[in-house]
GROMACS .gro file of C-alpha atoms in nm:
model
  218
    1MET     CA    1  -3.193   5.511   7.908
    2ILE     CA    2  -3.301   5.301   7.607
    3MET     CA    3  -3.362   5.481   7.283
    4LEU     CA    4  -3.634   5.380   7.041
    5PHE     CA    5  -3.563   5.377   6.672
    6SER     CA    6  -3.755   5.411   6.351
    7GLN     CA    7  -3.648   5.339   5.997
    8ARG     CA    8  -3.730   5.581   5.720
    9GLY     CA    9  -3.586   5.591   5.371
   10GLY     CA   10  -3.321   5.333   5.456
   11ASP     CA   11  -3.189   5.533   5.754
   12PHE     CA   12  -3.233   5.462   6.124
   13ARG     CA   13  -3.344   5.739   6.357
   14ARG     CA   14  -3.256   5.735   6.724
   15VAL     CA   15  -3.522   5.906   6.933
   16GLY     CA   16  -3.438   6.015   7.286
   17ASN     CA   17  -3.592   6.229   7.553
   18MET     CA   18  -3.712   6.581   7.472
   19GLY     CA   19  -3.753   6.482   7.108
   20ARG     CA   20  -3.380   6.467   7.036
   21ARG     CA   21  -3.313   6.279   6.714
   22SER     CA   22  -3.010   6.155   6.529
   23THR     CA   23  -3.010   5.972   6.198
   24HIS     CA   24  -2.768   5.701   6.089
   25THR     CA   25  -2.741   5.507   5.767
   26PRO     CA   26  -2.731   5.128   5.803
   27GLN     CA   27  -2.354   5.132   5.749
   28GLN     CA   28  -2.304   5.402   6.011
   29LEU     CA   29  -2.516   5.204   6.253
   30ARG     CA   30  -2.315   4.887   6.187
   31ASP     CA   31  -1.997   5.083   6.256
   32LEU     CA   32  -2.143   5.220   6.580
   33ILE     CA   33  -2.228   4.869   6.695
   34LEU     CA   34  -1.884   4.733   6.607
   35ASP     CA   35  -1.706   5.029   6.767
   36ALA     CA   36  -1.899   4.971   7.089
   37ALA     CA   37  -1.843   4.594   7.083
   38GLN     CA   38  -1.470   4.638   7.022
   39SER     CA   39  -1.444   4.890   7.305
   40ILE     CA   40  -1.621   4.654   7.546
   41ILE     CA   41  -1.395   4.362   7.451
   42GLU     CA   42  -1.081   4.574   7.486
   43ALA     CA   43  -1.187   4.680   7.835
   44GLN     CA   44  -1.357   4.368   7.971
   45GLY     CA   45  -1.279   4.081   7.737
   46LEU     CA   46  -1.535   3.867   7.556
   47ALA     CA   47  -1.708   3.782   7.885
   48GLY     CA   48  -1.819   4.145   7.923
   49LEU     CA   49  -1.993   4.163   7.586
   50SER     CA   50  -2.372   4.157   7.560
   51ALA     CA   51  -2.632   4.300   7.325
   52ARG     CA   52  -2.776   4.501   7.613
   53GLU     CA   53  -2.440   4.664   7.689
   54ILE     CA   54  -2.380   4.746   7.323
   55ALA     CA   55  -2.730   4.897   7.302
   56ARG     CA   56  -2.671   5.104   7.615
   57ARG     CA   57  -2.351   5.250   7.472
   58ILE     CA   58  -2.493   5.339   7.132
   59GLU     CA   59  -2.828   5.452   7.277
   60TYR     CA   60  -3.041   5.224   7.063
   61SER     CA   61  -3.266   4.937   7.164
   62PRO     CA   62  -3.108   4.587   7.169
   63GLY     CA   63  -3.337   4.487   6.884
   64THR     CA   64  -3.156   4.732   6.657
   65ILE     CA   65  -2.843   4.518   6.679
   66TYR     CA   66  -3.031   4.220   6.537
   67ASN     CA   67  -3.154   4.430   6.246
   68MET     CA   68  -2.790   4.486   6.151
   69PHE     CA   69  -2.636   4.148   6.243
   70GLN     CA   70  -2.765   3.792   6.256
   71ASN     CA   71  -2.681   3.748   6.625
   72LEU     CA   72  -2.414   3.837   6.879
   73ASP     CA   73  -2.174   3.580   6.730
   74ASP     CA   74  -2.202   3.766   6.400
   75VAL     CA   75  -2.109   4.091   6.576
   76VAL     CA   76  -1.805   3.923   6.732
   77LEU     CA   77  -1.698   3.776   6.397
   78HIS     CA   78  -1.701   4.122   6.242
   79VAL     CA   79  -1.494   4.260   6.531
   80GLU     CA   80  -1.252   3.973   6.468
   81GLY     CA   81  -1.249   4.076   6.103
   82ARG     CA   82  -1.129   4.419   6.210
   83VAL     CA   83  -0.856   4.260   6.421
   84LEU     CA   84  -0.744   4.040   6.131
   85ASP     CA   85  -0.736   4.345   5.902
   86GLY     CA   86  -0.526   4.537   6.154
   87LEU     CA   87  -0.283   4.248   6.191
   88ASP     CA   88  -0.263   4.202   5.815
   89GLN     CA   89  -0.187   4.571   5.768
   90ARG     CA   90   0.092   4.548   6.026
   91LEU     CA   91   0.249   4.244   5.858
   92SER     CA   92   0.210   4.396   5.512
   93GLU     CA   93   0.393   4.710   5.624
   94VAL     CA   94   0.676   4.496   5.760
   95LEU     CA   95   0.707   4.305   5.433
   96THR     CA   96   0.722   4.620   5.223
   97SER     CA   97   0.974   4.802   5.441
   98ALA     CA   98   1.349   4.756   5.458
   99GLY     CA   99   1.513   4.595   5.759
  100ASP     CA  100   1.833   4.436   5.883
  101LYS     CA  101   1.669   4.102   5.962
  102PRO     CA  102   1.516   3.856   5.714
  103PRO     CA  103   1.148   3.919   5.632
  104ALA     CA  104   1.035   3.605   5.817
  105GLN     CA  105   1.196   3.726   6.140
  106ARG     CA  106   1.042   4.071   6.107
  107VAL     CA  107   0.697   3.927   6.034
  108ALA     CA  108   0.720   3.692   6.332
  109GLN     CA  109   0.826   3.975   6.564
  110ALA     CA  110   0.546   4.197   6.432
  111TYR     CA  111   0.297   3.919   6.513
  112LEU     CA  112   0.431   3.897   6.868
  113ALA     CA  113   0.422   4.276   6.910
  114PHE     CA  114   0.062   4.293   6.788
  115SER     CA  115  -0.046   4.033   7.044
  116THR     CA  116   0.121   4.215   7.334
  117GLN     CA  117  -0.013   4.557   7.231
  118THR     CA  118  -0.375   4.441   7.191
  119PRO     CA  119  -0.393   4.125   7.405
  120ARG     CA  120  -0.770   4.105   7.452
  121LEU     CA  121  -0.844   4.161   7.084
  122TRP     CA  122  -0.576   3.911   6.984
  123ASN     CA  123  -0.713   3.655   7.231
  124LEU     CA  124  -1.059   3.710   7.087
  125LEU     CA  125  -0.947   3.536   6.767
  126PHE     CA  126  -0.892   3.213   6.960
  127GLU     CA  127  -1.135   3.220   7.253
  128HIS     CA  128  -1.451   3.289   7.052
  129HIS     CA  129  -1.610   2.968   6.923
  130LEU     CA  130  -1.911   2.935   6.698
  131PRO     CA  131  -2.173   2.664   6.755
  132GLN     CA  132  -2.064   2.331   6.604
  133SER     CA  133  -2.320   2.350   6.325
  134THR     CA  134  -2.204   2.697   6.216
  135GLN     CA  135  -1.928   2.741   5.958
  136LEU     CA  136  -1.701   3.040   5.930
  137PRO     CA  137  -1.823   3.275   5.656
  138ALA     CA  138  -1.624   3.286   5.333
  139TRP     CA  139  -1.508   3.645   5.392
  140TYR     CA  140  -1.357   3.541   5.726
  141GLN     CA  141  -1.179   3.240   5.578
  142GLN     CA  142  -1.033   3.465   5.308
  143LYS     CA  143  -0.887   3.696   5.572
  144LEU     CA  144  -0.722   3.396   5.740
  145GLU     CA  145  -0.578   3.282   5.408
  146THR     CA  146  -0.439   3.629   5.344
  147LEU     CA  147  -0.268   3.630   5.684
  148THR     CA  148  -0.104   3.291   5.639
  149GLY     CA  149   0.003   3.408   5.296
  150ARG     CA  150   0.210   3.683   5.460
  151MET     CA  151   0.442   3.426   5.616
  152GLU     CA  152   0.459   3.245   5.283
  153GLN     CA  153   0.572   3.572   5.125
  154ALA     CA  154   0.825   3.618   5.404
  155ILE     CA  155   0.997   3.281   5.357
  156ALA     CA  156   0.983   3.288   4.975
  157PRO     CA  157   1.337   3.439   4.937
  158GLU     CA  158   1.480   3.149   5.139
  159PHE     CA  159   1.271   2.882   4.968
  160THR     CA  160   1.464   2.802   4.653
  161ASP     CA  161   1.355   2.439   4.616
  162GLY     CA  162   1.022   2.263   4.627
  163THR     CA  163   0.673   2.329   4.502
  164ALA     CA  164   0.433   2.607   4.592
  165GLU     CA  165   0.241   2.356   4.804
  166THR     CA  166   0.556   2.266   4.998
  167ARG     CA  167   0.631   2.634   5.055
  168ARG     CA  168   0.278   2.690   5.180
  169ASP     CA  169   0.303   2.395   5.420
  170SER     CA  170   0.641   2.519   5.547
  171ALA     CA  171   0.504   2.869   5.603
  172ARG     CA  172   0.209   2.734   5.801
  173ALA     CA  173   0.435   2.513   6.013
  174LEU     CA  174   0.652   2.814   6.098
  175TRP     CA  175   0.343   3.026   6.163
  176ALA     CA  176   0.208   2.764   6.403
  177ALA     CA  177   0.537   2.756   6.593
  178VAL     CA  178   0.548   3.137   6.619
  179HIS     CA  179   0.187   3.135   6.736
  180GLY     CA  180   0.270   2.880   7.004
  181ILE     CA  181   0.543   3.099   7.152
  182THR     CA  182   0.319   3.405   7.126
  183SER     CA  183   0.033   3.225   7.305
  184LEU     CA  184   0.260   3.121   7.592
  185ALA     CA  185   0.399   3.473   7.620
  186THR     CA  186   0.056   3.637   7.616
  187ALA     CA  187  -0.070   3.397   7.883
  188ASP     CA  188   0.244   3.467   8.089
  189LYS     CA  189   0.335   3.096   8.074
  190LEU     CA  190   0.658   3.114   7.875
  191THR     CA  191   0.877   3.112   8.186
  192SER     CA  192   0.745   2.766   8.271
  193VAL     CA  193   0.923   2.619   7.966
  194THR     CA  194   1.224   2.847   7.906
  195SER     CA  195   1.430   3.126   8.058
  196GLN     CA  196   1.442   3.308   7.723
  197ASP     CA  197   1.207   3.595   7.654
  198ALA     CA  198   0.962   3.569   7.364
  199VAL     CA  199   1.153   3.804   7.133
  200ARG     CA  200   1.476   3.604   7.165
  201MET     CA  201   1.296   3.272   7.138
  202ILE     CA  202   1.116   3.369   6.818
  203ASP     CA  203   1.440   3.498   6.668
  204ASP     CA  204   1.610   3.165   6.748
  205LEU     CA  205   1.316   2.970   6.608
  206VAL     CA  206   1.302   3.157   6.278
  207THR     CA  207   1.681   3.161   6.235
  208THR     CA  208   1.700   2.785   6.286
  209TYR     CA  209   1.405   2.723   6.056
  210LEU     CA  210   1.546   2.937   5.776
  211ALA     CA  211   1.885   2.768   5.812
  212GLY     CA  212   1.711   2.435   5.766
  213LEU     CA  213   1.543   2.557   5.448
  214ALA     CA  214   1.877   2.677   5.311
  215ALA     CA  215   2.066   2.359   5.398
  216PRO     CA  216   2.160   2.128   5.108
  217LYS     CA  217   1.908   1.851   5.051
  218HIS     CA  218   2.049   1.499   5.024
   0.00000   0.00000   0.00000
């Protein structure tokens, strides 16, 4: 059943059978759309997402979605923003808590754990592609910068020499390596290149990398 909607005083009203009504503010309606889109992606992956399916779940017409977002890509980008925020919160908690292992190891393991706990949402960050002529919005790029900054924070205690730019480049190189192992593990392809599990492999990677940073420079 498709619900019609009307807008009055900045709010959207959902009108169903027998005169049943419910009113949502624009922000509430955006949240409803994103909640539904996220739920669909978690259950079916990106391939299962459509404006019609979102509309069916929230009981609004498909046109309502395009009053709130530019297009379906915009909806997906905002779901990705939620995923990035969740990942950033996880890494931030790791950095501010005590642990036996160096911060870089704990951040890397938290990244791996996040990908295995929410595989379809994590994969969404890399399988969704915008049209070539479309640039990522500034708010999205800022979230990416914040995330890469977490690894920079993590290696800072070990990085006693070099400039801030060198530290940033080193953090991104380590992040890329951790991501590579995580991608293989999530795709169940890691056994084709090593007998080690992902946790052990990431620990070995980060330990070796940090040892290289601490080694005397000649």
